[in-house]
Amino acid sequence: MTHRATTLLVVCLALTAGCSFLAPNPDSYSSHHYYSLGVDLNGNVSDVTIRLPVAQQGGDTTYNVTTLTGNGTVEGVFDAELIDTDRGPMLELTADEVRVEPRYYRFVVEGDMGRRERIPASEYDPTNPDHQKIDRRGVGLSADQRADYPIETQAPLGASPTLYADDAVTRELADCELPAQESMVCFAYDAPVYLSYESDADVSVAGSVLLEGTNEWFEGGWSGNSYVDRIDFNVTGPQDGWVTVDGATETSRGRYPSPEA
């Protein structure tokens, strides 16, 4: 074999290997739905009932309470149950009382490392910059559910799970939050949640619910696309029923099209 022929063979083999490496790897194709919920309080509440949306499709939830909570509670603070409401399926959180006890810490430097250690209230000095007081309490859960690949992320409304069915809320086109891609399409909507509890007038309760659907694959590196549906709320004082909070749906983030399965 001539030197020229040998060189051409090496180049062809290199190109073939490179093309194979850069091609999508079918074994890497995966789709997931990620659901998370968090509630944050800065004071005591009692006689609590909170209803927040869960992932649903066609009016039916795509999770069960065991998948979401494991044992029917959220961090041992709230009892949890999936219920049907006229606003769609919801995760109902109940508790006789949730107390927020202040916690105190100090920052300690040991060599090049720093750490935070808890201290009793009697040692806390509000004028000491190395001391910290935390007077909020956060409670939350998260769940990961594998789905058949690929899920619809460009036009998920009606085709993939969301927090509310299309007939339960009115989504309107809105600007996408940064960083945004040219391909993205985003919506804003008024989201109903149920908040009922007794508290002092200055107690605030904040929360969020997020549902994300993703497709992933390996193509010379990890790539994918996704959509997100979420709500956020922050209220002050006692509550007694349905309230309207901010909802947002973000679609078409990432790389398209998804490789064919």
PDB file of N, CA and C in Angstrom, residues 3 9 13 24 57 65 73 79 83 86 91 103 108 116 124 129 139 146 155 179-180 187 197 209 222 234 237 242 256:
ATOM      1  N   HIS A   3       2.099   5.188   0.453  1.00  0.00           N
ATOM      2  CA  HIS A   3       1.997   6.127   1.567  1.00  0.00           C
ATOM      3  C   HIS A   3       0.719   6.954   1.460  1.00  0.00           C
ATOM      4  N   LEU A   9      -6.568   6.145   4.196  1.00  0.00           N
ATOM      5  CA  LEU A   9      -7.252   5.178   5.036  1.00  0.00           C
ATOM      6  C   LEU A   9      -7.339   5.670   6.475  1.00  0.00           C
ATOM      7  N   LEU A  13     -10.760   6.496   8.528  1.00  0.00           N
ATOM      8  CA  LEU A  13     -11.067   5.847   9.804  1.00  0.00           C
ATOM      9  C   LEU A  13     -11.303   6.877  10.896  1.00  0.00           C
ATOM     10  N   PRO A  24     -25.996  10.795  17.856  1.00  0.00           N
ATOM     11  CA  PRO A  24     -26.749  10.500  19.079  1.00  0.00           C
ATOM     12  C   PRO A  24     -26.652   9.036  19.456  1.00  0.00           C
ATOM     13  N   GLN A  57     -52.575  15.381  33.937  1.00  0.00           N
ATOM     14  CA  GLN A  57     -52.793  15.353  32.496  1.00  0.00           C
ATOM     15  C   GLN A  57     -54.209  14.878  32.246  1.00  0.00           C
ATOM     16  N   VAL A  65     -49.549   9.506  46.073  1.00  0.00           N
ATOM     17  CA  VAL A  65     -49.035  10.150  47.278  1.00  0.00           C
ATOM     18  C   VAL A  65     -47.784   9.448  47.796  1.00  0.00           C
ATOM     19  N   THR A  73     -46.488  11.897  54.644  1.00  0.00           N
ATOM     20  CA  THR A  73     -46.207  13.141  55.357  1.00  0.00           C
ATOM     21  C   THR A  73     -45.118  13.901  54.607  1.00  0.00           C
ATOM     22  N   ASP A  79     -49.305  16.314  57.301  1.00  0.00           N
ATOM     23  CA  ASP A  79     -49.921  15.135  56.711  1.00  0.00           C
ATOM     24  C   ASP A  79     -50.280  15.481  55.275  1.00  0.00           C
ATOM     25  N   ILE A  83     -56.091  14.910  46.638  1.00  0.00           N
ATOM     26  CA  ILE A  83     -57.540  15.081  46.604  1.00  0.00           C
ATOM     27  C   ILE A  83     -57.941  15.685  45.259  1.00  0.00           C
ATOM     28  N   ASP A  86     -62.419  21.282  42.427  1.00  0.00           N
ATOM     29  CA  ASP A  86     -62.961  21.832  41.183  1.00  0.00           C
ATOM     30  C   ASP A  86     -61.924  22.634  40.424  1.00  0.00           C
ATOM     31  N   LEU A  91     -52.417  18.393  46.080  1.00  0.00           N
ATOM     32  CA  LEU A  91     -51.828  17.762  47.260  1.00  0.00           C
ATOM     33  C   LEU A  91     -52.255  18.589  48.460  1.00  0.00           C
ATOM     34  N   ARG A 103     -33.372  29.650  65.394  1.00  0.00           N
ATOM     35  CA  ARG A 103     -32.146  28.889  65.561  1.00  0.00           C
ATOM     36  C   ARG A 103     -30.975  29.843  65.421  1.00  0.00           C
ATOM     37  N   VAL A 108     -17.338  29.722  62.190  1.00  0.00           N
ATOM     38  CA  VAL A 108     -16.036  29.398  62.768  1.00  0.00           C
ATOM     39  C   VAL A 108     -15.058  29.138  61.627  1.00  0.00           C
ATOM     40  N   ARG A 116     -20.298  26.453  59.917  1.00  0.00           N
ATOM     41  CA  ARG A 116     -21.310  27.064  60.761  1.00  0.00           C
ATOM     42  C   ARG A 116     -21.719  26.073  61.838  1.00  0.00           C
ATOM     43  N   TYR A 124     -26.107  34.070  71.577  1.00  0.00           N
ATOM     44  CA  TYR A 124     -26.279  34.858  70.355  1.00  0.00           C
ATOM     45  C   TYR A 124     -26.103  36.346  70.638  1.00  0.00           C
ATOM     46  N   PRO A 129     -20.990  40.104  63.704  1.00  0.00           N
ATOM     47  CA  PRO A 129     -21.221  39.723  62.301  1.00  0.00           C
ATOM     48  C   PRO A 129     -21.018  38.235  62.038  1.00  0.00           C
ATOM     49  N   VAL A 139     -40.142  23.669  54.510  1.00  0.00           N
ATOM     50  CA  VAL A 139     -40.570  22.274  54.404  1.00  0.00           C
ATOM     51  C   VAL A 139     -40.801  21.982  52.926  1.00  0.00           C
ATOM     52  N   ARG A 146     -39.727   8.765  35.702  1.00  0.00           N
ATOM     53  CA  ARG A 146     -39.268   8.505  34.339  1.00  0.00           C
ATOM     54  C   ARG A 146     -40.469   8.393  33.409  1.00  0.00           C
ATOM     55  N   ALA A 155     -44.547  22.038  22.668  1.00  0.00           N
ATOM     56  CA  ALA A 155     -45.955  22.406  22.822  1.00  0.00           C
ATOM     57  C   ALA A 155     -46.590  21.467  23.839  1.00  0.00           C
ATOM     58  N   PRO A 179     -31.987  33.702  31.558  1.00  0.00           N
ATOM     59  CA  PRO A 179     -31.584  33.731  30.148  1.00  0.00           C
ATOM     60  C   PRO A 179     -32.589  32.989  29.281  1.00  0.00           C
ATOM     61  N   ALA A 180     -33.001  33.619  28.192  1.00  0.00           N
ATOM     62  CA  ALA A 180     -33.993  33.034  27.308  1.00  0.00           C
ATOM     63  C   ALA A 180     -33.378  32.716  25.957  1.00  0.00           C
ATOM     64  N   PHE A 187     -45.685  31.598  28.956  1.00  0.00           N
ATOM     65  CA  PHE A 187     -47.042  32.013  29.295  1.00  0.00           C
ATOM     66  C   PHE A 187     -47.091  32.401  30.774  1.00  0.00           C
ATOM     67  N   TYR A 197     -55.385  28.892  57.515  1.00  0.00           N
ATOM     68  CA  TYR A 197     -54.700  28.706  58.790  1.00  0.00           C
ATOM     69  C   TYR A 197     -54.858  29.960  59.641  1.00  0.00           C
ATOM     70  N   VAL A 209     -44.236  25.681  43.660  1.00  0.00           N
ATOM     71  CA  VAL A 209     -44.407  24.339  43.104  1.00  0.00           C
ATOM     72  C   VAL A 209     -43.818  24.382  41.704  1.00  0.00           C
ATOM     73  N   TRP A 222     -23.514  15.766  26.509  1.00  0.00           N
ATOM     74  CA  TRP A 222     -24.922  15.690  26.902  1.00  0.00           C
ATOM     75  C   TRP A 222     -25.696  16.864  26.341  1.00  0.00           C
ATOM     76  N   ASN A 234     -46.666  34.272  48.072  1.00  0.00           N
ATOM     77  CA  ASN A 234     -46.146  34.874  49.306  1.00  0.00           C
ATOM     78  C   ASN A 234     -47.275  35.700  49.907  1.00  0.00           C
ATOM     79  N   GLY A 237     -50.312  37.112  57.056  1.00  0.00           N
ATOM     80  CA  GLY A 237     -51.480  37.081  57.912  1.00  0.00           C
ATOM     81  C   GLY A 237     -52.308  35.830  57.733  1.00  0.00           C
ATOM     82  N   TRP A 242     -59.510  29.990  48.966  1.00  0.00           N
ATOM     83  CA  TRP A 242     -58.783  30.042  47.707  1.00  0.00           C
ATOM     84  C   TRP A 242     -58.207  31.435  47.481  1.00  0.00           C
ATOM     85  N   TYR A 256     -33.326  21.361  19.640  1.00  0.00           N
ATOM     86  CA  TYR A 256     -34.369  20.651  18.869  1.00  0.00           C
ATOM     87  C   TYR A 256     -33.845  20.357  17.468  1.00  0.00           C
TER      88      TYR A 256
END
